XYZ file of C-alpha atoms in Angstrom:
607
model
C 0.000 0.000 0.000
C 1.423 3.509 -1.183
C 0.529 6.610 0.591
C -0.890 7.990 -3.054
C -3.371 4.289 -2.723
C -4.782 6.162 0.049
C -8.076 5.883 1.229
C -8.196 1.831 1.609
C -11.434 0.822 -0.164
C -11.862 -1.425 3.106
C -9.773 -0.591 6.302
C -10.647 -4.417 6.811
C -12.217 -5.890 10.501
C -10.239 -5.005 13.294
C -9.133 -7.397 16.277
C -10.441 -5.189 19.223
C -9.876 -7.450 22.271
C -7.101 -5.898 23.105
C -4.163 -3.117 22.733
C -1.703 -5.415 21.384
C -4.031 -7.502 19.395
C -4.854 -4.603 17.641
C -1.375 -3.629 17.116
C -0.657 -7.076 15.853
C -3.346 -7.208 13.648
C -2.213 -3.935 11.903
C 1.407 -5.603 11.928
C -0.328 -8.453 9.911
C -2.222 -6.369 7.261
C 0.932 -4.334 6.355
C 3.095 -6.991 6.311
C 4.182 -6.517 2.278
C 4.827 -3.207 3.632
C 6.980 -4.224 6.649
C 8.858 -6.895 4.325
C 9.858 -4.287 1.805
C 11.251 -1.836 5.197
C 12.807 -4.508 6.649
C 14.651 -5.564 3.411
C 15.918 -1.885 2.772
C 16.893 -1.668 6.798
C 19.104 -5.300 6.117
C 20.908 -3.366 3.129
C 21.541 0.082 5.390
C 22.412 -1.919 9.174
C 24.953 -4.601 6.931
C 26.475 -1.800 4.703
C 26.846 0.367 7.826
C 28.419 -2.724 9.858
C 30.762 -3.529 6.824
C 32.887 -0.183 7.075
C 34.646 -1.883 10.040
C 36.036 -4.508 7.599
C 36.956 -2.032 5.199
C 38.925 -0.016 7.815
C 40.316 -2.668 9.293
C 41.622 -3.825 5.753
C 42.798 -0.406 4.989
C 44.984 -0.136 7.959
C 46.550 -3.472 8.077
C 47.150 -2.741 4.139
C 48.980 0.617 5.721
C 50.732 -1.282 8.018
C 51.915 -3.990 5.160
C 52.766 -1.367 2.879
C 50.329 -3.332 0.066
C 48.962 -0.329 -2.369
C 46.504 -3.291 -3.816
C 45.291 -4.326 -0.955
C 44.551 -0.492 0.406
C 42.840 -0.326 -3.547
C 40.549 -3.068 -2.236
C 39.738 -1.277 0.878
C 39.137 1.809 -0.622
C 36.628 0.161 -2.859
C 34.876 -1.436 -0.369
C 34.429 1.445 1.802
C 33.191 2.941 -1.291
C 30.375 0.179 -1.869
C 29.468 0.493 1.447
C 29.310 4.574 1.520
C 26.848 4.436 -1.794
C 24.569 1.295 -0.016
C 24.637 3.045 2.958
C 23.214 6.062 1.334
C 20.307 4.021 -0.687
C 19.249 1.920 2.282
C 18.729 4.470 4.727
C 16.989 6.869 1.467
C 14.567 3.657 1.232
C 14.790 2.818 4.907
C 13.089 6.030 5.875
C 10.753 6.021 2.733
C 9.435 2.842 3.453
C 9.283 3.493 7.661
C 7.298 6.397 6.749
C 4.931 4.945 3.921
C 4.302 2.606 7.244
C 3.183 4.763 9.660
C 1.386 6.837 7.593
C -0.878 4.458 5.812
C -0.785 2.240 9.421
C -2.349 5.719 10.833
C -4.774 5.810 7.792
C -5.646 2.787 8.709
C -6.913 3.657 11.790
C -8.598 6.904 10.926
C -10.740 5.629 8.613
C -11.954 2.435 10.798
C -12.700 5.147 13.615
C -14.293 7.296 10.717
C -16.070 4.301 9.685
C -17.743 3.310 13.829
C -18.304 7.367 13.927
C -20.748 7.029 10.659
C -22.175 3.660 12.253
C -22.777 4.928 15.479
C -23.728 8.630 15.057
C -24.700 10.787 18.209
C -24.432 7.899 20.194
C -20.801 7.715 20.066
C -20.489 11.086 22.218
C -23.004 9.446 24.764
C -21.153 6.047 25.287
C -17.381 7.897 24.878
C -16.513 11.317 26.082
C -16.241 13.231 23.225
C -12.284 14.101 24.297
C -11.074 10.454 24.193
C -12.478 10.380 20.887
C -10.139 13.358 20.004
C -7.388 12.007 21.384
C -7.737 8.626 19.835
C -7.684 10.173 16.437
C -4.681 12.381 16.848
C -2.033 11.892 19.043
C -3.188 7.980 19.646
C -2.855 7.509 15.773
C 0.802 9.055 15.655
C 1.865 6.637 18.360
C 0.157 3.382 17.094
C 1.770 4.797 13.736
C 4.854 5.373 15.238
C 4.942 1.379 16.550
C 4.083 0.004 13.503
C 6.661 1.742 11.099
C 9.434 0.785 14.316
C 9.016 -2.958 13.986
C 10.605 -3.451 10.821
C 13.211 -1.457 11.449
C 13.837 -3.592 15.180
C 13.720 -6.801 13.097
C 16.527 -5.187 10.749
C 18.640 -4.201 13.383
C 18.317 -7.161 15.064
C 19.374 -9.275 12.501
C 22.426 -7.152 11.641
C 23.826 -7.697 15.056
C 23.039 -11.509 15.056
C 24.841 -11.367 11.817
C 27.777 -9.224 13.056
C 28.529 -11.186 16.043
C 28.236 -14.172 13.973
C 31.192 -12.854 11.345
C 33.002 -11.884 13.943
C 33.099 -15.348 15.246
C 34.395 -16.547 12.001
C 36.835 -13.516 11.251
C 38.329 -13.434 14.691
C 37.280 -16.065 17.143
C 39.261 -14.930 19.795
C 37.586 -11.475 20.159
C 34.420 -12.863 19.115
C 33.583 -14.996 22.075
C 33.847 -11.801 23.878
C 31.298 -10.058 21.869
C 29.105 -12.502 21.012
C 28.886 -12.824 24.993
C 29.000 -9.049 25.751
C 26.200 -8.051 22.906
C 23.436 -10.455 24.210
C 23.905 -8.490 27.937
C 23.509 -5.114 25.754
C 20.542 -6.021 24.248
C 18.912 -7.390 27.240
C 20.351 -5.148 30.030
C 17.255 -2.902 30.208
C 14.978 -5.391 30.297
C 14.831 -5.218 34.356
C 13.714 -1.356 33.676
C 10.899 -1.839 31.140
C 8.185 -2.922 32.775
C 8.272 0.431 35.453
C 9.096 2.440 32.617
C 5.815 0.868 30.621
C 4.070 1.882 33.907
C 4.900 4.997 34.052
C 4.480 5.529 30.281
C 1.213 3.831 30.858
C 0.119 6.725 33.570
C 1.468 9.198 31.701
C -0.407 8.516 28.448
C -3.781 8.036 30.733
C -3.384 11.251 32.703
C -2.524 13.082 29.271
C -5.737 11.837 28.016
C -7.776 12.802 30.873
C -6.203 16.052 30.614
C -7.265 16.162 26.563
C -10.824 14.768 27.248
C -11.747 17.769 29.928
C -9.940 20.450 27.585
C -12.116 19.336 24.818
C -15.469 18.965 26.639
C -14.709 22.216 28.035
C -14.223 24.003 25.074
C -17.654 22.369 23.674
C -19.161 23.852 26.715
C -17.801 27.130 26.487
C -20.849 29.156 26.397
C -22.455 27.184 29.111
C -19.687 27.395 31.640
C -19.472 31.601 30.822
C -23.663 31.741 31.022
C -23.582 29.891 34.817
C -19.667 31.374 35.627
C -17.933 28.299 35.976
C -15.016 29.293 33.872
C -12.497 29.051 37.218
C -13.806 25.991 38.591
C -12.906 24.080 35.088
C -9.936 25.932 34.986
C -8.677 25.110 38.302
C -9.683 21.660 36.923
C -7.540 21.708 33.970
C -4.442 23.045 35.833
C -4.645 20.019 38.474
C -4.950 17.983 35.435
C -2.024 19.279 33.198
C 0.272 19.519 36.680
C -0.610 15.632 37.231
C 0.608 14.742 33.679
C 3.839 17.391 34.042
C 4.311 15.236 37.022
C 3.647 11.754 35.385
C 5.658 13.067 32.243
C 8.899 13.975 34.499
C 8.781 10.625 36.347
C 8.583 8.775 32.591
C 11.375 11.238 31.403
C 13.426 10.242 34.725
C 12.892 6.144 34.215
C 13.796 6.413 30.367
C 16.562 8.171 30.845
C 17.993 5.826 32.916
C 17.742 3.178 30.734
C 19.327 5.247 27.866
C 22.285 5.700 30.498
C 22.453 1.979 30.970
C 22.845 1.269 27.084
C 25.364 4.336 26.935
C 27.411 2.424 29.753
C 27.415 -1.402 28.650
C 28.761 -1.108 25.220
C 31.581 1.220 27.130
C 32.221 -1.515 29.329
C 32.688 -3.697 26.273
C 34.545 -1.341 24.263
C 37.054 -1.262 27.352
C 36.903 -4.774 27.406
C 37.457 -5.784 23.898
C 40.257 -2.817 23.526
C 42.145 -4.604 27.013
C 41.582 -7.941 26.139
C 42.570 -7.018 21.956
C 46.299 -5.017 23.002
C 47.251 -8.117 25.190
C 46.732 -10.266 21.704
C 48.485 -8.357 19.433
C 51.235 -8.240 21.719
C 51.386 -11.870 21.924
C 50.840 -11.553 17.975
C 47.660 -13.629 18.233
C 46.419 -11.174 15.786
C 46.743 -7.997 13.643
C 46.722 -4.476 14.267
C 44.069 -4.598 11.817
C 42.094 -7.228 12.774
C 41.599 -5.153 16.424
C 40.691 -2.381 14.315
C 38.146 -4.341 12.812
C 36.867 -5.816 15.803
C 36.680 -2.524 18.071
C 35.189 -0.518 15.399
C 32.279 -2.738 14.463
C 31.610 -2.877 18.551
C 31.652 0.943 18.431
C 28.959 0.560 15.407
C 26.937 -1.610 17.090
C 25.427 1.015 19.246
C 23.870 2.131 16.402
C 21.347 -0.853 15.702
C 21.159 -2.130 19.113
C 19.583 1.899 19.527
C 16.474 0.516 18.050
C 16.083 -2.315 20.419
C 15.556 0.994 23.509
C 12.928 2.467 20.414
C 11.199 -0.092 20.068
C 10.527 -0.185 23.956
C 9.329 3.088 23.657
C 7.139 3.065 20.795
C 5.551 0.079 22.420
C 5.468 1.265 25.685
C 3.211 4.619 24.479
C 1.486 2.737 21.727
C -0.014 0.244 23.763
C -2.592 2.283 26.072
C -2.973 4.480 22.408
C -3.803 0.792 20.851
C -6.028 -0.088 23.903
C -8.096 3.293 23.777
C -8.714 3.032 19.719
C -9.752 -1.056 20.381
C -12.122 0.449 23.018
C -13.887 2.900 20.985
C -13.839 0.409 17.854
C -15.211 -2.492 19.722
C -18.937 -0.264 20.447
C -21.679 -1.745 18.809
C -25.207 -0.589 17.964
C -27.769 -2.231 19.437
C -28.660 -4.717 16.778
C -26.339 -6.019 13.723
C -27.559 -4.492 10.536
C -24.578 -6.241 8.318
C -26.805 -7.866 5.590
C -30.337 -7.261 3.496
C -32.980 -8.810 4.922
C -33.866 -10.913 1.428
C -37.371 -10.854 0.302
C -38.571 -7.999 2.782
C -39.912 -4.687 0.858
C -37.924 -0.916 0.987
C -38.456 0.342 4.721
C -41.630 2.706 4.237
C -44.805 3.033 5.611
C -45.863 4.191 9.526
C -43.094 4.268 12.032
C -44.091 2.480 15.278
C -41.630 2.395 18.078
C -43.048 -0.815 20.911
C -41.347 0.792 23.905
C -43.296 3.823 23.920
C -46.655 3.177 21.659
C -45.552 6.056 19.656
C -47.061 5.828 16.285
C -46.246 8.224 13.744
C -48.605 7.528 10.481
C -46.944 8.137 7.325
C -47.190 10.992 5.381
C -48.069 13.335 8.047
C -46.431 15.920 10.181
C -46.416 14.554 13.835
C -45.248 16.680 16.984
C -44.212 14.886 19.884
C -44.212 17.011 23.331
C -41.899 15.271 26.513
C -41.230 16.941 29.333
C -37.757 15.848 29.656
C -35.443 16.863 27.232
C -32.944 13.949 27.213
C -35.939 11.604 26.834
C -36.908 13.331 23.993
C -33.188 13.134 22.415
C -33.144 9.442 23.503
C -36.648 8.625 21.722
C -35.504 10.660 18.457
C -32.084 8.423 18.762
C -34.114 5.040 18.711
C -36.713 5.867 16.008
C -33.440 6.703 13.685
C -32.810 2.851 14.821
C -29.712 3.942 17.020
C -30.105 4.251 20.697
C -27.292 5.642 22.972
C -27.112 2.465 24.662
C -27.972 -1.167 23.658
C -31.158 -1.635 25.873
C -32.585 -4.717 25.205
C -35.647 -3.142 23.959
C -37.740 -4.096 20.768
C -36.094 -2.347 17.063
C -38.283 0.421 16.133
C -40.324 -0.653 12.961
C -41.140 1.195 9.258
C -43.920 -0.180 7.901
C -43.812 -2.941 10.031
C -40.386 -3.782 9.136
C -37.938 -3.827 12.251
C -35.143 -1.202 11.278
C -32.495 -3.561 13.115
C -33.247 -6.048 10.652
C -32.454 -3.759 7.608
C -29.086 -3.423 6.471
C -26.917 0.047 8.078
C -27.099 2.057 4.908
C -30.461 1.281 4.615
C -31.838 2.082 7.444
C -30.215 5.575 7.520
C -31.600 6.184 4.127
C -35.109 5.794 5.254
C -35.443 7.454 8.601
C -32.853 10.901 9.293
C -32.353 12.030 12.571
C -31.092 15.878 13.282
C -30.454 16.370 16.826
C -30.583 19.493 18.849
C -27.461 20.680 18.518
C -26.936 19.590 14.921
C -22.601 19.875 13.690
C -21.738 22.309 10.806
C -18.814 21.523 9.176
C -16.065 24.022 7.845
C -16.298 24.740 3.914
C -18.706 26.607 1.666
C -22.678 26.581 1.414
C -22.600 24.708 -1.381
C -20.234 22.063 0.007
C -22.677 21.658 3.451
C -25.395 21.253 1.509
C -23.669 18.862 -0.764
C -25.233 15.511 0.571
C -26.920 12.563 -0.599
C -30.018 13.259 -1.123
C -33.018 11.790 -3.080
C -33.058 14.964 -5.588
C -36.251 16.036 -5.363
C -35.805 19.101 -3.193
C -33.262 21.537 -3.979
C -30.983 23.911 -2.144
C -33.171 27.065 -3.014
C -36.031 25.354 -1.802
C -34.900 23.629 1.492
C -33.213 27.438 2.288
C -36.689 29.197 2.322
C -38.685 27.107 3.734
C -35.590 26.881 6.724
C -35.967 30.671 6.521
C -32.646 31.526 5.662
C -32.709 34.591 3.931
C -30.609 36.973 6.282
C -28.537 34.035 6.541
C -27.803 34.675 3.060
C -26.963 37.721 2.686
C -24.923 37.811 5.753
C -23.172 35.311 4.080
C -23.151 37.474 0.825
C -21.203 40.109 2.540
C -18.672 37.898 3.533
C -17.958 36.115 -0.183
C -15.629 37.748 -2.235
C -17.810 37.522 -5.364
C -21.403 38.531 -3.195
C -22.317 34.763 -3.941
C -23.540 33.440 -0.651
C -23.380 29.726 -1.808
C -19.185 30.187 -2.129
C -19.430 31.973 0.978
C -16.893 30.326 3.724
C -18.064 28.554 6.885
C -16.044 28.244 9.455
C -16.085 25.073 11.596
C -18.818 24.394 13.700
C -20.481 27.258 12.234
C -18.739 29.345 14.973
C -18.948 32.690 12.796
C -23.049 32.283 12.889
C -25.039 32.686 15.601
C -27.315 29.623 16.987
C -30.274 30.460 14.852
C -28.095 30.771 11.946
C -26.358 27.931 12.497
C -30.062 25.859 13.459
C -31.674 26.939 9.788
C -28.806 25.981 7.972
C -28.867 22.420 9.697
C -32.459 22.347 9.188
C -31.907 23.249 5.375
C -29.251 20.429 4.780
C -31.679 18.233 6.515
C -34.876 19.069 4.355
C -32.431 18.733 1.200
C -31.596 15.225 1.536
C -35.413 14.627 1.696
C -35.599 10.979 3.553
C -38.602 8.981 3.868
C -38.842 9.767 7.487
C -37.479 12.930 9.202
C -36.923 13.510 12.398
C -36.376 17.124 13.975
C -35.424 17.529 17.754
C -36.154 21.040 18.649
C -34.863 22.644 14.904
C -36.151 26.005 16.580
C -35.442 26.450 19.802
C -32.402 29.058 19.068
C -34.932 31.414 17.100
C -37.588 34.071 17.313
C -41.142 33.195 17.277
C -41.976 35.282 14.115
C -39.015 33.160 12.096
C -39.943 29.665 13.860
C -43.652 30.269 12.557
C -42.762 30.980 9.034
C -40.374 27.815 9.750
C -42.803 25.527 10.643
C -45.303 26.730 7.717
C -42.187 26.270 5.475
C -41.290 22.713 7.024
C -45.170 21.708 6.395
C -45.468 23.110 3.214
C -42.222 21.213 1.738
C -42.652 17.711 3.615
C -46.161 17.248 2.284
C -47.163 13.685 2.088
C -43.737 13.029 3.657
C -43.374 11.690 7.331
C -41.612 13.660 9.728
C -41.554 13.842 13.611
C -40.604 17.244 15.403
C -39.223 16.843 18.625
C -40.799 20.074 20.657
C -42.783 22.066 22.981
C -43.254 24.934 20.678
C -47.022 26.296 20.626
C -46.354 27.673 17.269
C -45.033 24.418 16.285
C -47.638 22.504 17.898
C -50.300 24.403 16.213
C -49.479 23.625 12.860
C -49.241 19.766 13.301
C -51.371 17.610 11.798
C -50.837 15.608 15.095
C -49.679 15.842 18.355
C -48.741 12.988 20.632
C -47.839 13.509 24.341
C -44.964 10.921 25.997
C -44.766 11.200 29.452
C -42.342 8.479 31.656
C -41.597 6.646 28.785
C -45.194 5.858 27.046
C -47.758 8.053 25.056
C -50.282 8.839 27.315
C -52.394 11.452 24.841
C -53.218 11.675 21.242
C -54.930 14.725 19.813
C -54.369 18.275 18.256
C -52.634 21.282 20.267
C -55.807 22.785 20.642
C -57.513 19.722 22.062
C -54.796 18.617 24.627
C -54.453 22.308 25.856
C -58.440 21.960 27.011
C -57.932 18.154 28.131
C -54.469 17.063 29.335
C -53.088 19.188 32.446
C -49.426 17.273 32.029
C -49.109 18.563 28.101
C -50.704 21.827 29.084
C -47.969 21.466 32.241
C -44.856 21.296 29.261
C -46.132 23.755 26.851
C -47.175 26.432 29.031
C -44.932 25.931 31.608
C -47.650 25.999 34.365
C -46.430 25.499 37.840
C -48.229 22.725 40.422
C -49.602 25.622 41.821
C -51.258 26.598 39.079
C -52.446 23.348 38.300
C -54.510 22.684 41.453
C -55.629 26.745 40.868
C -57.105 25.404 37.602
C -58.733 22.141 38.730
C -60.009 23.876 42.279
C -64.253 24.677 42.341
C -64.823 27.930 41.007
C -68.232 30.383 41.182
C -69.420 31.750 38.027
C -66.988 34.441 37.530
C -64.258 32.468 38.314
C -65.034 30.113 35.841
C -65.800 32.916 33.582
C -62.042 34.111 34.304
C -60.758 30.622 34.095
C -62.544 30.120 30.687
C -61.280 33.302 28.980
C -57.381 32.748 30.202
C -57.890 29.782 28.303
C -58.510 30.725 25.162
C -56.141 33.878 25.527
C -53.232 30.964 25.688
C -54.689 29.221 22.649
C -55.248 32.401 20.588
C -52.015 33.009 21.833
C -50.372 29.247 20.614
C-alpha cells in the first residue's frame, strides 16, 4: 500500500480485544509493507556494519605497505558509503509509507464506527477520548508500527555481526558474542516500570485532553452559569498531574538510555584490554583489532532501536487499547446484511417501547417533558439508541429497522439532533449531501428561513455569492439560529422517507420559527416527519400531536384539544407550575369560571 493508494477501499475488521491484538493485527495487514522496510533496513544496518572490515583492511594494508590491498579497501568502503546512502533513502521512505498508511488505517476504521454509530458515540465515549484517539493515539500506534521493521533489521544485523566476527576473529568474538546479548537485554529489568509509568502518563494526558475538549464544547455554558475558574482550576490540576507523570517517565527512560550508553563502554574497554594483550602476543593484527573494536563501536547504532522499540511500544499500547475500546462499540442490533425478500423500509413508524405511532405521510409533533428523553426517543426511532437496551427495534412499515441493512436504514429514517454539527467549507459544500433529488438547495433554504442568513453570508464572499461563501467550523462565525436553519436546510435537502427534527427552533424568534414551521409543512407534504418540541407555534401547525410522558404516550390529539384536556401537556407547553395546576382544577363560582374560561382561550389564541 502507497501513501498515493490512500483511502483503503476497506480498512478491513479489526481485532479489538485488546491493545496489542490490535497492534498485531495492523502488523499483519501491512506486512508486504513491513517486508519491503525490513529488506531496505538489512541493506543500510549490513552496509553500515561492513565499514569496520573495510577499515580494518585499509589499515593493516597501511601497516603492510600493500597499495593493492589499500585499492581493495578503498573500494569497499566505497560500496558500502553508496549502499549506505540508498538503504537508509529507502529505509526512511518505506518506515514512513508505514506509519502513515498504518495511521490511515486507523482513521478511517474510527471514521467508519463514527458514521455507524452517530450521536451515540459522544453518549457512550466522552467526546475528548475520541479526540485524542484520532490524533495523538494515531501518531503513536503509527509510530509502533513503522518501528518494527526497522527492530527486526537491526536485530538481525547484530546476530549477523557477532556471527562474522566469530568466524573472522574467534578470539575477540567470544567476547562479543557474549557481551552483545547483555547489551541487548540489560534494560529489560527497567521496562516494565518504565511501561508503567508511560502507561500513567499517556492516561493522565488523556484525561487532561478529554476535559480540555469537553470544556471548550461547553464554552458558552460554563461563561452563562460562571464556571469558567472551577474548570480551569480543573484543567491546571490535570495538566500539573501529567507534568508530574511526564517527568517521572522522562526520569525512568533516561535511565535506561544511560544503561545502554554504559554497557557497550564496558565492552569497548573490554574488547580494547583484552585485543592489546593479543596483538602483543601476535595472536592477531593491528588490523584485525581495528576491525573488531570498530564494528563494537557501530553496534550502538542498531542495538539503539532495540531501547525504540521499547518506547514506541510502551506509548502505543494504552494508544492501541483506547482506539480497540472505541472500535469495539456496537449498535444495538447487527444491521450487516439485506434482509432478502422484505420490501424498501416505508410506511408508519411504530416504536413498541413507547406506543408512539407516527402515520406516514403526516407531520407529527411529539411534546416530553424531559429533554434527554426526547433526544433518547428521536435516537431510537433513527434505529440507534445511545445504549444497547434490550428493547424491541423500532419498525417502518412494520419492518424492524435492526433487521435492515446500516445504509439502509439511515436512508429511510434521518435524525437531526438538537445541537446539529456544521462543518467548515462553503454553502454549497454543506449542503452537498446525498439526497433523493427532489428538493433543492433554493427550496430547502426558504422554507428553513434563511434569507438573512444569506446575505450575511453574501457580505462575507468575495464575489457577493452566498453559496461560495466560507463557513467556518462548527459554524462558529453564525449565531445559533443561523447555524439551526442551515442544519435544518441540509436536513430538508436530503429529503428521507422519514425525518426527524429535535427542537430545529429552539435558538430562534417566534416570528421566524412560525414561518419555519409553515415552510417545514409546506415542503414535507405527504412526507413523514416527527418534530421533537414544545413549541405552541409548532404545535399548532401539526397535523398531530402525541404527548410521551415516563416513557409511554399517554395522549393523542391536536394542540388545541390537549391544551383543554391534558393538564401534564398543558404542564410542558405552558410551563404551568403545580400551583397553578390545582388553581385550575379547584371549584370555582361563576366568575371564576368565567375568568378561568377566557385565560384559556387567551393561551390558545395566543399558541
Amino acid at each position: 500500500m502507497q501513501i498515493r493508494d490512500l483511502p483503503y477501499v476497506d480498512p478491513g475488521l479489526p481485532d479489538v480485544r485488546s491493545g496489542p491484538g490490535f497492534l498485531l493485527w495492523l502488523g499483519r495487514r501491512q506486512l508486504r509493507g513491513q517486508l519491503r522496510s525490513l529488506s531496505w533496513g538489512m541493506l543500510h544496518f549490513v552496509s553500515v556494519m561492513a565499514l569496520p572490515y573495510g577499515v580494518g583492511r585499509a589499515v593493516q594494508a597501511v601497516v603492510e605497505k600493500s597499495g593493492s590491498s589499500l585499492a581493495v579497501a578503498g573500494a569497499l568502503l566505497a560500496v558500502s558509503a553508496v549502499c549506505i546512502a540508498v538503504g537508509d533513502t529507502m529505509l526512511h521512505r518505506t518506515a514512513v509509507t508505514n506509519w502513515i498508511t498504518a495511521a490511515a488505517r486507523v482513521q478511517q476504521l474510527l471514521i467508519r464506527k463514527t458514521s455507524e454509530l452517530g450521536s451515540a458515540l459522544t453518549r457512550r465515549v466522552a467526546a475528548g477520548e475520541v479526540v485524542a484517539v484520532s490524533t495523538g493515539d494515531v501518531e503513536k500506534i503509527g509510530w509502533f508500527v513503522e518501528a518494527v521493521s526497522r527492530f527486526l533489521a537491526a536485530a538481525f544485523t547484530v546476530v549477523l555481526v557477532c556471527v562474522g566476527l566469530l568466524i573472522y576473529q574467534p578470539a575477540l568474538g567470544v567476547l562479543v558474542a557474549v557481551g552483545v546479548p547483555v547489551l541487548a537485554l540489560g534494560v529489560l529489568p527497567l521496562l516494565p516500570r518504565a511501561t508503567r509509568l508511560a502507561d500513567v502518563q499517556r492516561e493522565k494526558a488523556g484525561r487532561a485532553t478529554e476535559l480540555a475538549s469537553d470544556t471548550v464544547a461547553g464554552l458558552r455554558v460554563l461563561r452563562g452559569i460562571g464556571g469558567e475558574e472551577l474548570f480551569l482550576k480543573r484543567y491546571r490540576h490535570a495538566s500539573q498531574e501529567v507534568r508530574t507523570a511526564a517527568v517521572r517517565s522522562a526520569r525512568m527512560w533516561s535511565a535506561i538510555s544511560a544503561v545502554q550508553v554504559l554497557l557497550p563502554g564496558l565492552l569497548l574497554i573490554s574488547v580494547v584490554w583484552y585485543g592489546l594483550g593479543l596483538v602483543g602476543e601476535g595472536r592477531i593484527t593491528v588490523g584485525e583489532l581495528v576491525t573488531v573494536y570498530s564494528a563494537v563501536m557501530l553496534l550502538s547504532y542498531p542495538l539503539r532501536h532495540f531501547e525504540e522499540i521499547a518506547m514506541a511500544y510502551s506509548f502505543s499500547r494504552p494508544s492501541a487499547r483506547r482506539a480497540a475500546r472505541v472500535l469495539s462499540l456496537e449498535r444495538s442490533a447487527r444491521q450487516d446484511s439485506p434482509t432478502d425478500g422484505a420490501r424498501e423500509p416505508a410506511g408508519d413508524l411504530y416504536d413498541p417501547a413507547t406506543g408512539l405511532l407516527v402515520p406516514a405521510g403526516t407531520l407529527t409533533a411529539v411534546v416530553c417533558g424531559d429533554p434527554d428523553a426526547a433526544g433518547r426517543l428521536a435516537e431510537r426511532l433513527g434505529g440507534h439508541p445511545a445504549e444497547p437496551d434490550g428493547l424491541p427495534s423500532v419498525l417502518l412499515g412494520g419492518v424492524a429497522l435492526d433487521d435492515r441493512p446500516l445504509e439502509e436504514a439511515r436512508t429511510a429514517v434521518l435524525v437531526q439532533d438538537k445541537d446539529p454539527v456544521l462543518l467548515s467549507g462553503t454553502l454549497t459544500e454543506l449542503l452537498d449531501v446525498p439526497a433523493s433529488g427532489a428538493v433543492t438547495a433554493e427550496r430547502a433554504l426558504a422554507a428553513a428561513e434563511s434569507g438573512d442568513v444569506l446575505d450575511a453570508l453574501a457580505q462575507a464572499s468575495l464575489d457577493n455569492d452566498p453559496m461560495k461563501a466560507p463557513i467556518t467550523e462548527r459554524g462558529r462565525s453564525l449565531s445559533g439560529g443561523q447555524r439551526q436553519r442551515l442544519a435544518l436546510a441540509r436536513s430538508l435537502v436530503t429529503d428521507p422517507e422519514v425525518l426527524v427534527l429535535d427542537e430545529p427552533t429552539s435558538a430562534v424568534d417566534s416570528h421566524t420559527e412560525a414561518r419555519i414551521a409553515d415552510g417545514v409543512r409546506k415542503l414535507r407534504a405527504g412526507r413523514t416527519t416527527v418534530l421533537f418540541t414544545s413549541s405552541p407555534l409548532l404545535l399548532d401547525r401539526a397535523e398531530r400531536v402525541v404527548l410521551v410522558h415516563e416513557g409511554e404516550v399517554v395522549a393523542v390529539g391536536a394542540h388545541r384539544e390537549l391544551l383543554r384536556t391534558e393538564p401534564r401537556y398543558r404542564a410542558v407547553v405552558t410551563r404551568e407550575t403545580e400551583s397553578e395546576q390545582r388553581l385550575v382544577a379547584a371549584p370555582r363560582g361563576p366568575v371564576a369560571a368565567r375568568f378561568t374560561k377566557a385565560g384559556t382561550e387567551d393561551i390558545e389564541e395566543t399558541a
